Tab-separated table of C-alpha atoms in Angstrom:
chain	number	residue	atom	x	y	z
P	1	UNK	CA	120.338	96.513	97.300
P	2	UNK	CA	118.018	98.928	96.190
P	3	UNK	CA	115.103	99.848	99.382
P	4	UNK	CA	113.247	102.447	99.165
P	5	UNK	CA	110.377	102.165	101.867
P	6	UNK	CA	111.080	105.241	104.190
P	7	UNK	CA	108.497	107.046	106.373
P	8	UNK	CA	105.157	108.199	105.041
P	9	UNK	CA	102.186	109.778	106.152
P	10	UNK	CA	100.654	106.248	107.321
P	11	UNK	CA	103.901	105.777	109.370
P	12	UNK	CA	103.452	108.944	111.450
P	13	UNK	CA	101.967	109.769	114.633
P	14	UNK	CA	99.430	113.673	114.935
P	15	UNK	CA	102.229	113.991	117.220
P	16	UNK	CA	105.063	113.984	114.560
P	17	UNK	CA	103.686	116.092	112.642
P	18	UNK	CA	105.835	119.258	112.006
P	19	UNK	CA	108.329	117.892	114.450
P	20	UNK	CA	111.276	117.104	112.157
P	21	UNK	CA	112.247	113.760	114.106
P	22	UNK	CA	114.609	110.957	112.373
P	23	UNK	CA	111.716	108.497	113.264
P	24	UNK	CA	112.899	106.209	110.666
P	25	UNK	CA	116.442	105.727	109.516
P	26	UNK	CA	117.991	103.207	106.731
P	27	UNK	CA	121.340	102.108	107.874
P	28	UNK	CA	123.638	100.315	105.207
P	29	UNK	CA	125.743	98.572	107.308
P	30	UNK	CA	127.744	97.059	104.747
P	31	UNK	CA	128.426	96.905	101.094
P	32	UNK	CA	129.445	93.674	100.757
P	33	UNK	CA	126.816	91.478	98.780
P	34	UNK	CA	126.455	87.954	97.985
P	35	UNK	CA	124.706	88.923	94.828
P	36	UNK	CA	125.057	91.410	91.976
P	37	UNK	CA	121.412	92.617	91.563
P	38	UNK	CA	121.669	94.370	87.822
P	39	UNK	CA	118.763	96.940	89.706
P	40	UNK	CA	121.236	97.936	92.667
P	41	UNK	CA	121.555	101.553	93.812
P	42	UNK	CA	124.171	101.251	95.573
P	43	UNK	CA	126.435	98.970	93.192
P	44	UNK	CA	126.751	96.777	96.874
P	45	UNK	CA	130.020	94.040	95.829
P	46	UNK	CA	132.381	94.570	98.325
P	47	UNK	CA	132.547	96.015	101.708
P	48	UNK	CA	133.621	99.606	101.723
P	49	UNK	CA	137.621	100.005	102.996
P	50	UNK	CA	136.662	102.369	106.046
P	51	UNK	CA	133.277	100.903	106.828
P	52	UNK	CA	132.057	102.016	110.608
P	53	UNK	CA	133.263	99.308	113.535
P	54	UNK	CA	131.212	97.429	115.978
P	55	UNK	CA	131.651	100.503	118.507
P	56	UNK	CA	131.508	103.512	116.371
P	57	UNK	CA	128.124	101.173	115.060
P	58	UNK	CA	126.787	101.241	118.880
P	59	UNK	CA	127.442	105.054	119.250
P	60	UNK	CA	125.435	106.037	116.369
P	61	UNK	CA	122.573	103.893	117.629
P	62	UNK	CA	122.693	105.834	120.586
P	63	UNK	CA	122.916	108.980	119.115
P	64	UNK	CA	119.397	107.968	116.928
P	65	UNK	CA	117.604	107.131	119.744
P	66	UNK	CA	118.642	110.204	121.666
P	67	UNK	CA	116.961	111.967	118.388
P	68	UNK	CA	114.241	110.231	118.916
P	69	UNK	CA	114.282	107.251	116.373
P	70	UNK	CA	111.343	104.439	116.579
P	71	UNK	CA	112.797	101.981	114.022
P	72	UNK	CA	115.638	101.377	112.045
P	73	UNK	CA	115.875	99.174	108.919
P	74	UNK	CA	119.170	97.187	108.438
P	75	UNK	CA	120.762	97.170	104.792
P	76	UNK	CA	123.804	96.153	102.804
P	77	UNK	CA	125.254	94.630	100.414
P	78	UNK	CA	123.988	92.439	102.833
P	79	UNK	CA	123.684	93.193	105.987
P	80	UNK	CA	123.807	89.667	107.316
P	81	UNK	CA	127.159	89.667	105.606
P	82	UNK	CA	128.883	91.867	109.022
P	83	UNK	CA	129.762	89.293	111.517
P	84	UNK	CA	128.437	91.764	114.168
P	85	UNK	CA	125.158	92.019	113.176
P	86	UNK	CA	123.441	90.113	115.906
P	87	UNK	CA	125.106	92.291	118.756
P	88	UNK	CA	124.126	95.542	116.436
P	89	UNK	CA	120.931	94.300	116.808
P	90	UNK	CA	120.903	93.543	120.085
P	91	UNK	CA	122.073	97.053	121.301
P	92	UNK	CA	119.492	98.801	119.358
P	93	UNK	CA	116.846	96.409	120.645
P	94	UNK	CA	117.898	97.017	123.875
P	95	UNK	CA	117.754	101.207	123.375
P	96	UNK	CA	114.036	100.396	122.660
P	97	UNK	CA	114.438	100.761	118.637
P	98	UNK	CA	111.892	98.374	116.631
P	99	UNK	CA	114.948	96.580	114.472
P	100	UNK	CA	114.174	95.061	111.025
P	101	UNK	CA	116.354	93.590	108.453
P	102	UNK	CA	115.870	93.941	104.020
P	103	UNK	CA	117.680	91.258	102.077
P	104	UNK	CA	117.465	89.743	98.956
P	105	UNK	CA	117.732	86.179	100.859
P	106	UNK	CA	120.939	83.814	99.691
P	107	UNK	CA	122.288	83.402	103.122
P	108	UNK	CA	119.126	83.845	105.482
P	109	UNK	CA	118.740	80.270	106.730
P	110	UNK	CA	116.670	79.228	109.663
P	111	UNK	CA	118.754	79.160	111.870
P	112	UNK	CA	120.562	82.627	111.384
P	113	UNK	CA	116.846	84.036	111.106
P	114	UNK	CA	115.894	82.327	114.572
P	115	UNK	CA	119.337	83.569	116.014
P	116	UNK	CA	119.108	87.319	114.763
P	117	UNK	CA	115.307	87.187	116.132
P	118	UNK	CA	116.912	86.492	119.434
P	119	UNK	CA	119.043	89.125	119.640
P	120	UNK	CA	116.175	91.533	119.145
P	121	UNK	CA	115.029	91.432	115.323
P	122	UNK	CA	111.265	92.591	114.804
P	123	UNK	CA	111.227	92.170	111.064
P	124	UNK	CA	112.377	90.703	107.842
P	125	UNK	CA	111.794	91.924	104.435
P	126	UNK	CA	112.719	89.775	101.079
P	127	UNK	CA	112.978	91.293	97.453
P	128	UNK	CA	110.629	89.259	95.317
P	129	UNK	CA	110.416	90.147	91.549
P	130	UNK	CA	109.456	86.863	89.927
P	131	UNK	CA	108.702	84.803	88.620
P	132	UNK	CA	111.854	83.129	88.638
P	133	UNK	CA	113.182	83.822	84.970
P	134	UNK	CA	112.511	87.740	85.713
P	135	UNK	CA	113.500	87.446	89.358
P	136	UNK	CA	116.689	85.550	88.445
P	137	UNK	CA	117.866	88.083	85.919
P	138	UNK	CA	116.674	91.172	87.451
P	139	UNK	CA	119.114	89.680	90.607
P	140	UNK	CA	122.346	88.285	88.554
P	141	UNK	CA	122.177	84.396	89.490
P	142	UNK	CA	120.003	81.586	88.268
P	143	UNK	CA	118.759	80.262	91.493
P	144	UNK	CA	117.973	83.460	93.323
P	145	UNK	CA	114.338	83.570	93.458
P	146	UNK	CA	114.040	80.021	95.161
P	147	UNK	CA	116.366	81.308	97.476
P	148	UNK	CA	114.423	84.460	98.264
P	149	UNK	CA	111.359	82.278	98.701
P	150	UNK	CA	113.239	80.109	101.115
P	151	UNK	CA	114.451	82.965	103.386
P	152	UNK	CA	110.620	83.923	103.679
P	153	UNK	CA	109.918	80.566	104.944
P	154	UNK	CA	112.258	81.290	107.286
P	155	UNK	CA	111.501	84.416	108.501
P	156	UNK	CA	108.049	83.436	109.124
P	157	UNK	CA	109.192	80.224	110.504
P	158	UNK	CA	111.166	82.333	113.078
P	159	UNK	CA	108.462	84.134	113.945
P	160	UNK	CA	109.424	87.381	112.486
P	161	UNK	CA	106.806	89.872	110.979
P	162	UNK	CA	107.827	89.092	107.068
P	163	UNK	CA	107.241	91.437	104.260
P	164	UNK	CA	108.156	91.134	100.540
P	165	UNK	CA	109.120	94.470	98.626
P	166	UNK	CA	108.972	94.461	94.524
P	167	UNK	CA	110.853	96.540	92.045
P	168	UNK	CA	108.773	96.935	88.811
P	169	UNK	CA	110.525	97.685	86.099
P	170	UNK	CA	109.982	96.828	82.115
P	171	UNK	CA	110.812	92.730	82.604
P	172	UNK	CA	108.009	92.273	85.434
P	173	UNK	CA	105.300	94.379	84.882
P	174	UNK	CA	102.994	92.661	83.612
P	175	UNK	CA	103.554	89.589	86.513
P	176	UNK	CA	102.810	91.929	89.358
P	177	UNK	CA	99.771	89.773	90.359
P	178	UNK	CA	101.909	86.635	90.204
P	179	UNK	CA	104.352	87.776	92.420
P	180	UNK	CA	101.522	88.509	95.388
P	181	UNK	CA	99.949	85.074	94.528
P	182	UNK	CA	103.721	83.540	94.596
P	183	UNK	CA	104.718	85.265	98.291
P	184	UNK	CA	101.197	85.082	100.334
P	185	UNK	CA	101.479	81.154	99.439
P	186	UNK	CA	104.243	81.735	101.435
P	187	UNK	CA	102.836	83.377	104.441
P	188	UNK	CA	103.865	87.056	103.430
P	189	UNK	CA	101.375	89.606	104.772
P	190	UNK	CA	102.687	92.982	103.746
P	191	UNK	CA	103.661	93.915	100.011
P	192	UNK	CA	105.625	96.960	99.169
P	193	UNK	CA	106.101	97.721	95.634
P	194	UNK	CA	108.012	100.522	94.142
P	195	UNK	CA	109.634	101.423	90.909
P	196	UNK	CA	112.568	100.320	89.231
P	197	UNK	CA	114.479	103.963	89.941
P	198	UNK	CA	117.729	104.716	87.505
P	199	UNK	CA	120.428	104.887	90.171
P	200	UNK	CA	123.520	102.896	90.225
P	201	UNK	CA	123.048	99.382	88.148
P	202	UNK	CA	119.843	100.252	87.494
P	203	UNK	CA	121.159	103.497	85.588
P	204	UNK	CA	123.132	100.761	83.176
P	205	UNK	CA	119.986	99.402	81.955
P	206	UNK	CA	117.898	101.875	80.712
P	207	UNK	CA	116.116	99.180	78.545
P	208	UNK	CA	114.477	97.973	81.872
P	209	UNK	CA	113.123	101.322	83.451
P	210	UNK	CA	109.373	102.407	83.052
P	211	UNK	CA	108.054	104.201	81.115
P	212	UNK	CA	106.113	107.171	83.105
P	213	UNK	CA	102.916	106.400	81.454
P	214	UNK	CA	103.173	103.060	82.434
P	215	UNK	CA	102.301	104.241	86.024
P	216	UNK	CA	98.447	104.226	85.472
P	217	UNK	CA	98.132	100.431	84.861
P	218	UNK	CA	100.601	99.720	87.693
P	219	UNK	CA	98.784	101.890	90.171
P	220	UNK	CA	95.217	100.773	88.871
P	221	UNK	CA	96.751	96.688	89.549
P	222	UNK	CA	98.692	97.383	93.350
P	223	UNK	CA	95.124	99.257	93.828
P	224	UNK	CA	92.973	96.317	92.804
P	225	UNK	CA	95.276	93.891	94.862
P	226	UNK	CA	94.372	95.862	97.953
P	227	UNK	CA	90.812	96.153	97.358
P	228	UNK	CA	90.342	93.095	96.745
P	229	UNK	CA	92.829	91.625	99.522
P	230	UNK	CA	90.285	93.390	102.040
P	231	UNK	CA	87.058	92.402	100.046
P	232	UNK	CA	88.638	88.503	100.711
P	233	UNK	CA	89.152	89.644	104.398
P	234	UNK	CA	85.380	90.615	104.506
P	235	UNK	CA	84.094	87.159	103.437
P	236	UNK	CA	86.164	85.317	105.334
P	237	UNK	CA	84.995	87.192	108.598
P	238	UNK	CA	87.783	88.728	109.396
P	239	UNK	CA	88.463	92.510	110.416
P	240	UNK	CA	89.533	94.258	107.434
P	241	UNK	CA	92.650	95.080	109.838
P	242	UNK	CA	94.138	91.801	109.179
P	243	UNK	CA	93.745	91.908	105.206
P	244	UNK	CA	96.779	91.429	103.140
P	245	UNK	CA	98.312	94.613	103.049
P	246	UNK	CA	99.856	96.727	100.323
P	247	UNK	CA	101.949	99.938	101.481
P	248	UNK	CA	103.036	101.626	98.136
P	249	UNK	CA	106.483	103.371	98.857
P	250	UNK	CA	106.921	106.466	97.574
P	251	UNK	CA	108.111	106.527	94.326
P	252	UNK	CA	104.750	104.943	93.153
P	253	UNK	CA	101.471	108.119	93.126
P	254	UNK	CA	100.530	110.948	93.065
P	255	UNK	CA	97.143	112.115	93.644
P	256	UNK	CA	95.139	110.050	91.293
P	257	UNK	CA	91.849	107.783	92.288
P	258	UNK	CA	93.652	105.414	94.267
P	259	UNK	CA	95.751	107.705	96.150
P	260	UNK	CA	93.880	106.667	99.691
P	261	UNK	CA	94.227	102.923	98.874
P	262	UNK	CA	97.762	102.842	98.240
P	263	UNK	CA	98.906	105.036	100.885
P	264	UNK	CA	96.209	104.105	103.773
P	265	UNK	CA	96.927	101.034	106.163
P	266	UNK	CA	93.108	98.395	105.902
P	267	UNK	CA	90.705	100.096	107.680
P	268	UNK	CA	92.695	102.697	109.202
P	269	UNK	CA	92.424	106.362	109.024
P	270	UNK	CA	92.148	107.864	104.669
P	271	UNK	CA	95.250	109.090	104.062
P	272	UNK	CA	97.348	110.529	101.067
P	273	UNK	CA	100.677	111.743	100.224
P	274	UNK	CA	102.402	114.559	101.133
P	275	UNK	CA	105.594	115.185	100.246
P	276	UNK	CA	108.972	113.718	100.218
P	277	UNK	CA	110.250	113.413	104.128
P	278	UNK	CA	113.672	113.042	103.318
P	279	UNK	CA	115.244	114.827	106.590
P	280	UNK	CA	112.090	115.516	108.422
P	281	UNK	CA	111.032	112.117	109.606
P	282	UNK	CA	113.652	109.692	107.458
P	283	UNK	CA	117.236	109.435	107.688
P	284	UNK	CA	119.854	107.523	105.936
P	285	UNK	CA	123.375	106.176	106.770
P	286	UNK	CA	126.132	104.401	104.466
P	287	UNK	CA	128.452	102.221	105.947
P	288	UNK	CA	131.701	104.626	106.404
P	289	UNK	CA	129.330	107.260	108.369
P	290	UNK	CA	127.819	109.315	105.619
P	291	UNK	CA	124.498	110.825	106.801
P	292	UNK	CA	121.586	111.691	104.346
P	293	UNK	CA	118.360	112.670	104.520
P	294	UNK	CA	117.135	109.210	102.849
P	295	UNK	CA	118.814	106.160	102.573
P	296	UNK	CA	117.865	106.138	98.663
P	297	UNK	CA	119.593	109.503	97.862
P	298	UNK	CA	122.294	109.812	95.314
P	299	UNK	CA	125.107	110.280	97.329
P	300	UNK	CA	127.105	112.908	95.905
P	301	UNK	CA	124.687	115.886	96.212
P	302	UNK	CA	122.725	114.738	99.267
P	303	UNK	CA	125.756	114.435	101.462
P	304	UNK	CA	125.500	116.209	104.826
P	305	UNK	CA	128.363	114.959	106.194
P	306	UNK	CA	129.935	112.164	108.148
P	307	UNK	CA	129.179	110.840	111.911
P	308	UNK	CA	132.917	110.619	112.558
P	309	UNK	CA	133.624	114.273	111.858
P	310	UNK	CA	130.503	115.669	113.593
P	311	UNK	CA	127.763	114.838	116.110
P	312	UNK	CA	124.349	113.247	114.619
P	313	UNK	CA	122.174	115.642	115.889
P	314	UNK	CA	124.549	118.408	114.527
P	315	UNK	CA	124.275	116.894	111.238
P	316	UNK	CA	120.819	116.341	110.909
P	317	UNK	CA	120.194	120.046	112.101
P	318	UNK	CA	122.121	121.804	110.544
P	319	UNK	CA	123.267	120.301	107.061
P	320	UNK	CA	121.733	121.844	104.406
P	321	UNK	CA	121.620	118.233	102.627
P	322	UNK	CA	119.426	117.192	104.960
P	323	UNK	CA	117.326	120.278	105.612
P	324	UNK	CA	115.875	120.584	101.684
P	325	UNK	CA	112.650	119.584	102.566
P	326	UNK	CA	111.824	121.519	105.281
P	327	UNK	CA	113.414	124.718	104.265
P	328	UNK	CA	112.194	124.544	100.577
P	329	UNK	CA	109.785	126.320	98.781
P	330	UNK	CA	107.517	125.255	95.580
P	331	UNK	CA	110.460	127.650	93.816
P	332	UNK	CA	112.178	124.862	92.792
P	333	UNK	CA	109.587	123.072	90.954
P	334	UNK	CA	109.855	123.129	87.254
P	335	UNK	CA	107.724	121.455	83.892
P	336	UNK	CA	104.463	120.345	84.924
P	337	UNK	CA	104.748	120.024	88.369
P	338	UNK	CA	105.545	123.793	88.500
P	339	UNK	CA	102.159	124.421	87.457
P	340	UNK	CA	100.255	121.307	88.827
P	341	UNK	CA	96.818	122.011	90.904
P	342	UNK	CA	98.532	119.135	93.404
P	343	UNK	CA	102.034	121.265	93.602
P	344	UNK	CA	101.976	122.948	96.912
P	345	UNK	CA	101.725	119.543	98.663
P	346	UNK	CA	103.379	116.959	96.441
P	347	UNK	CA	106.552	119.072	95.671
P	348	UNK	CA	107.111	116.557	92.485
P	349	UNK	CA	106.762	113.642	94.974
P	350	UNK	CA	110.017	111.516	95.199
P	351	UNK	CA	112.922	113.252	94.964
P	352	UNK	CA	114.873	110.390	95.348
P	353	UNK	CA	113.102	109.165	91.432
P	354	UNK	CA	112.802	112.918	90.308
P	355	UNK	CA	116.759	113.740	90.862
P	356	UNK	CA	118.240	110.238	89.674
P	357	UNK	CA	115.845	110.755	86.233
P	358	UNK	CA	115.797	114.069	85.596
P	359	UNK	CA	119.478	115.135	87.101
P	360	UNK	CA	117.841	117.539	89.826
P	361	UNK	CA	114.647	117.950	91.946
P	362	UNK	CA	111.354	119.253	91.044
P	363	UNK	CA	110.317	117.655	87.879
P	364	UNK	CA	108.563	114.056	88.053
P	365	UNK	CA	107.171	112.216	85.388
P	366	UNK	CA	106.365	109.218	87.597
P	367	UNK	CA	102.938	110.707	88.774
P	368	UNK	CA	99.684	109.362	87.747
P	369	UNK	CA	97.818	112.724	88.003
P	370	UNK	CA	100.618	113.705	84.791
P	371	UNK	CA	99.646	110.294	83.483
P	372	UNK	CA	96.267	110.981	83.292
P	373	UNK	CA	95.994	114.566	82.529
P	374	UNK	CA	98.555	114.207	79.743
P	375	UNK	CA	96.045	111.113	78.139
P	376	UNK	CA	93.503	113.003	78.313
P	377	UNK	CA	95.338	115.534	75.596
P	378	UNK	CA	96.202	112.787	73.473
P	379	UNK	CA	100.071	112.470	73.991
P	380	UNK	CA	102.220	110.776	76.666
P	381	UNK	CA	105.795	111.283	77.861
P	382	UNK	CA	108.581	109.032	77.672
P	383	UNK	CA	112.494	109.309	78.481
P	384	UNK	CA	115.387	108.901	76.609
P	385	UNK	CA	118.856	108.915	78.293
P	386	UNK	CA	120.954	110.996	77.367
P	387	UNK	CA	123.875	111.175	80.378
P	388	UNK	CA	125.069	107.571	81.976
P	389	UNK	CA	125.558	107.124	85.016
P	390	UNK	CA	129.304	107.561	86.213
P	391	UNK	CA	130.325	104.138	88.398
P	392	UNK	CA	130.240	104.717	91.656
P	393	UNK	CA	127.729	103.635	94.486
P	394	UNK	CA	124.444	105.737	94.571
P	395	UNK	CA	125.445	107.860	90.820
P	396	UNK	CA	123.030	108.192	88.402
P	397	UNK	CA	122.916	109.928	84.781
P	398	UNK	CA	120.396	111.638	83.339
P	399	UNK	CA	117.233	111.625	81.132
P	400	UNK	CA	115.338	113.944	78.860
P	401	UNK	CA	111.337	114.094	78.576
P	402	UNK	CA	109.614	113.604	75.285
P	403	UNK	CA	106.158	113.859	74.140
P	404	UNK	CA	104.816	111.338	71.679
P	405	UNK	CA	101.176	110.962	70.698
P	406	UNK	CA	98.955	108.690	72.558
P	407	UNK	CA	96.746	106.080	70.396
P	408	UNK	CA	93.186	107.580	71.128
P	409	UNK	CA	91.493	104.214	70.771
P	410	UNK	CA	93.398	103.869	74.616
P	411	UNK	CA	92.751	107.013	75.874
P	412	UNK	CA	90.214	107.864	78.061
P	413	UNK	CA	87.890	110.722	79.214
């Protein structure tokens, strides 16, 4: 399972600002998946040999929400997939956590989503990237995207809040309107879309990933979607509050003219991004007790160490791992985002995207201020791999940048 929705700005309270507090954490619970999604970070088949227990499970739920965690996000594999799940749930529920489940659907029936909703579940989340030829391949079965449509009817027939989050990537691009026509028909009220990143599986296919000029016309669509989501809300009478709402995550940005609309809730206060907060408001955990600062790191140089050979609040003080964005400077930034006008705040924006592509931090060519500013020279970057990825959950490879001219009949001013 690939998720990468952690905290942003819109998530945060003035409060939490400069208060480096795991409000959100992604806990893998499992590897063990009922699907072989060719997109997977994580390479999620079977369960890991030393995965945590039902009790070592319960004490680092306590330990979050002595740290002062709001809401925790469930993930495999799939997560469903741990027999324990619903009291897991129920003891973070009961510590006052807001508890919320991402799967790509096979096994969610109605009646496991009504009995997981019991024990305390606030929300659901299904991976959607139809239509169902694309969806199908992108997740390694022929069937899969009726069965991710089927868990949202579930969800929402349990009463759960339901999202849908979207990978884009090469095969679905150009059906990113489709998809939000395909899962509000089925009661879905919150879209997250992201990029395709090139970790784990997704590292084997380089013939799906984006290219980073693409981001302008993918940006300019999710943008559209939400305008015109809360233009819709407006004739029907209702507060733009309740329009269909699209929360970029945040490997999709940075700075260009729809940086407010993708990163502000409807009708809420303007906001934009700043900054990866990878171990200042986000947390990660893999199912044998490794701690990162996001649950969408690569695992090998992002880990700060393991909950059964050190308190949590020890490691998320005091690892270095999980300390890099708070205790980093703009000295690591290098190619054009060392010298971008945006630099000081964006800090080449996801370094969960930035390390996996470029094999470090500090160099992004997912941005659409790049995009745009490179167009308007005439040329455009594009990546060629030239390191594969090594195998193992969370790895990645690497891939160089190269300019190439840009047709001038589609460039603008």
């Amino acid at each position: 399972m690939q998720y990468h929705r952690w905290v942003s700005v819109r998530d945060l309270r003035p409060e939490d600002v400069g208060q480096n507090i795991p409000i959100y954490a992604v806990w893998e619970i499992t590897l063990q998946c009922d699907q072989a999604c060719g997109f997977c970070g994580s390479r999620a088949a079977k369960a890991r040999p030393d995965e945590l227990t039902l009790d070592e499970m319960k004490s680092v739920a306590d330990q979050l929400a002595a740290l002062g965690t709001r809401e925790v996000t469930l993930i495999g594999g799939e997560a469903y997939l741990r027999p324990e799940l619903p009291e897991l749930i129920s003891h973070l529920d009961s510590l006052g956590l807001r508890v919320g489940i991402q799967t790509a659907g096979r096994g969610l029936t109605v009646e496991l989503a009504s009995r997981l909703k019991a024990a305390g579940l606030a929300t659901l989340g299904v991976s959607v990237n139809g239509p169902a030829e694309v969806h199908d391949i992108l997740h390694g079965r022929r069937g899969a995207y009726a069965e991710a449509l089927a868990a949202i009817d579930a969800a929402v027939g349990a009463g759960l809040i339901t999202s849908t989050n979207s990978q884009i990537c090469r095969l679905n691009v150009h059906f990113i309107r489709e998809i939000v026509r395909d899962v509000r028909a089925h009661g879905v009220k919150i879209w997250r879309p992201g990029l395709v990143v090139p970790m784990g599986r997704a590292a084997d296919h380089p013939q799906w990933l984006l290219q980073p000029y693409q981001v302008l016309e993918i940006i300019d669509t999710v943008a559209a979607i939400q305008l015109e989501a809360v233009a819709e809300a407006r004739q029907q009478g209702l507060p733009v509050t309740e329009a269909f709402e699209v929360q970029g995550d945040n490997t999709l940005g940075y700075f260009g003219p729809h940086e407010e609309v993708i990163r502000s809730r409807p009708g809420g206060l303007r906001q934009h991004y700043q900054g990866c907060q990878a171990g200042q408001s986000s947390i990660g955990i893999e199912s044998d007790g490794t701690i990162k600062a996001c649950p969408s790191l690569p695992t090998r140089p992002y880990d700060g160490g393991n909950i059964r050979d050190a308190p949590l609040a020890n490691i998320w003080n005091d690892s270095p791992e999980l300390r890099f964005t708070r205790d980093r400077s703009t000295d690591e930034l290098w190619g054009f985002c060392k010298t971008c006008y945006y630099a000081d705040d964006c800090r080449a924006g996801c370094s969960f995207n930035a390390h996996t592509t470029m094999g470090k931090r500090g160099n992004n060519p997912f941005c659409y201020h790049r995009a745009s500013q490179l167009r308007r020279r005439g040329v455009r970057e594009v990546l060629v791999q030239v390191e594969r990825a090594s195998g193992e959950p969370y790895d990645f490879g690497r891939f160089e940048i190269r300019e190439e001219p840009w047709d001038p009949a589609t460039a603008k001013n």
